Short mmCIF file of C-alpha atoms in Angstrom, two decimals:
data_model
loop_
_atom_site.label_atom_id
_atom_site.label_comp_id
_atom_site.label_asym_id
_atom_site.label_seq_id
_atom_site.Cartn_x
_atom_site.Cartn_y
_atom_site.Cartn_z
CA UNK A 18 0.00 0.00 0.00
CA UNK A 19 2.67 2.55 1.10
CA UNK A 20 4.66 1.43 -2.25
CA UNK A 21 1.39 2.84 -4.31
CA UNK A 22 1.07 5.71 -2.39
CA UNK A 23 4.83 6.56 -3.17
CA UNK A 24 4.46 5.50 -6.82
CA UNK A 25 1.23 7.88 -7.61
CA UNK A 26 2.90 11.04 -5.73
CA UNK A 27 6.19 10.54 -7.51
CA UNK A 28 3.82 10.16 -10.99
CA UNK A 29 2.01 13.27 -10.28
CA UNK A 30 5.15 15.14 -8.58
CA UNK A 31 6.86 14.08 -11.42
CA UNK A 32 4.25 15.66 -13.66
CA UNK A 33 4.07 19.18 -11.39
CA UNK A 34 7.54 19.44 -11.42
CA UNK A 35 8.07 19.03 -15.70
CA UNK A 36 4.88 21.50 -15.69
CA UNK A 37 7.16 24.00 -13.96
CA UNK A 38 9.53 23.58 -15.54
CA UNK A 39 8.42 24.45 -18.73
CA UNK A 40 6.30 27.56 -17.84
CA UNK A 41 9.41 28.65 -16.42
CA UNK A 42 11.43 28.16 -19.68
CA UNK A 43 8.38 29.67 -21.88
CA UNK A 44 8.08 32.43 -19.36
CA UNK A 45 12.30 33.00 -20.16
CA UNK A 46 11.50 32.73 -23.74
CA UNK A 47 9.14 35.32 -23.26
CA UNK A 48 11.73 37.35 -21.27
CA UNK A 49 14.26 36.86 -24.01
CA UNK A 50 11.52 38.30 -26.83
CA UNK A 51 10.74 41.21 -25.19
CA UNK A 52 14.25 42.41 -24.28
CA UNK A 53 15.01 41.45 -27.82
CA UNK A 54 12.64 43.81 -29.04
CA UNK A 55 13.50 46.74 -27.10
CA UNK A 56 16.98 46.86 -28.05
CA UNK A 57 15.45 46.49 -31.42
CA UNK A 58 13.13 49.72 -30.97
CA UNK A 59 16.12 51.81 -29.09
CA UNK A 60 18.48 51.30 -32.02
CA UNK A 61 15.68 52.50 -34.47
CA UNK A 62 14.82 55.27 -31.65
CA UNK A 63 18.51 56.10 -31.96
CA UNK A 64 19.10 55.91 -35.53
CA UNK A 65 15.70 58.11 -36.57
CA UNK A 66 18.02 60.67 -33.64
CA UNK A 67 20.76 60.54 -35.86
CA UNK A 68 18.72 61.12 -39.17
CA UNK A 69 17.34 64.10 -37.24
CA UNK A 70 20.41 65.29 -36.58
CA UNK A 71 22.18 65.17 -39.67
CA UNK A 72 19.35 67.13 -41.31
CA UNK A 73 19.06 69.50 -39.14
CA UNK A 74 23.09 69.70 -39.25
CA UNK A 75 23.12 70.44 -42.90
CA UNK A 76 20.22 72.76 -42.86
CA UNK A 77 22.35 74.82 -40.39
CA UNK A 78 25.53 74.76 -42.67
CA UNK A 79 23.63 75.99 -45.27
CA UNK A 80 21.68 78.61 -43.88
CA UNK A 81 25.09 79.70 -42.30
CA UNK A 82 27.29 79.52 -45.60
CA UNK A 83 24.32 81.57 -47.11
CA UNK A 84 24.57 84.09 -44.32
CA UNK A 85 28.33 84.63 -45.09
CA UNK A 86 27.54 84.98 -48.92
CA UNK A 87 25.41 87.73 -48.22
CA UNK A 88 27.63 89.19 -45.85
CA UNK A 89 30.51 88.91 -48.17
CA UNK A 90 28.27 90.64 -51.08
CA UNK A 91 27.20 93.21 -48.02
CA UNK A 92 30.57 94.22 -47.45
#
């Protein structure tokens, strides 16, 4: 009787404990996805920042190289 007893709770330990074990490793994949993803969204964050900036870089160079035209012709 007692060897029964132990068989059935190892069978349904044994069952718990793969159970676990498997929402923990789903629950990492999860993990994994997710961190995956927002490095994925900070490098596009980043490189629209850079886009930005290089527009906005040239747009000042050539407002300023107009500037000194005009001051050249000024003068």
């Amino acid at each position: 009787m007692i060897i029964a007893v132990a068989g059935v709770a190892g069978t349904l330990g044994g069952s718990l404990l793969t159970q676990r074990a498997s929402e923990r490793a789903k629950r990492r994949e999860i993990e994994l996805v997710r961190e995956h993803e927002e490095v994925r969204e900070n490098l596009l964050l980043r490189r629209s920042c850079y886009v930005e900036l290089n527009r906005d870089a040239r747009q000042f160079t050539t407002a300023l190289s107009q500037f000194l035209h005009v001051m050249r012709e000024r003068g």
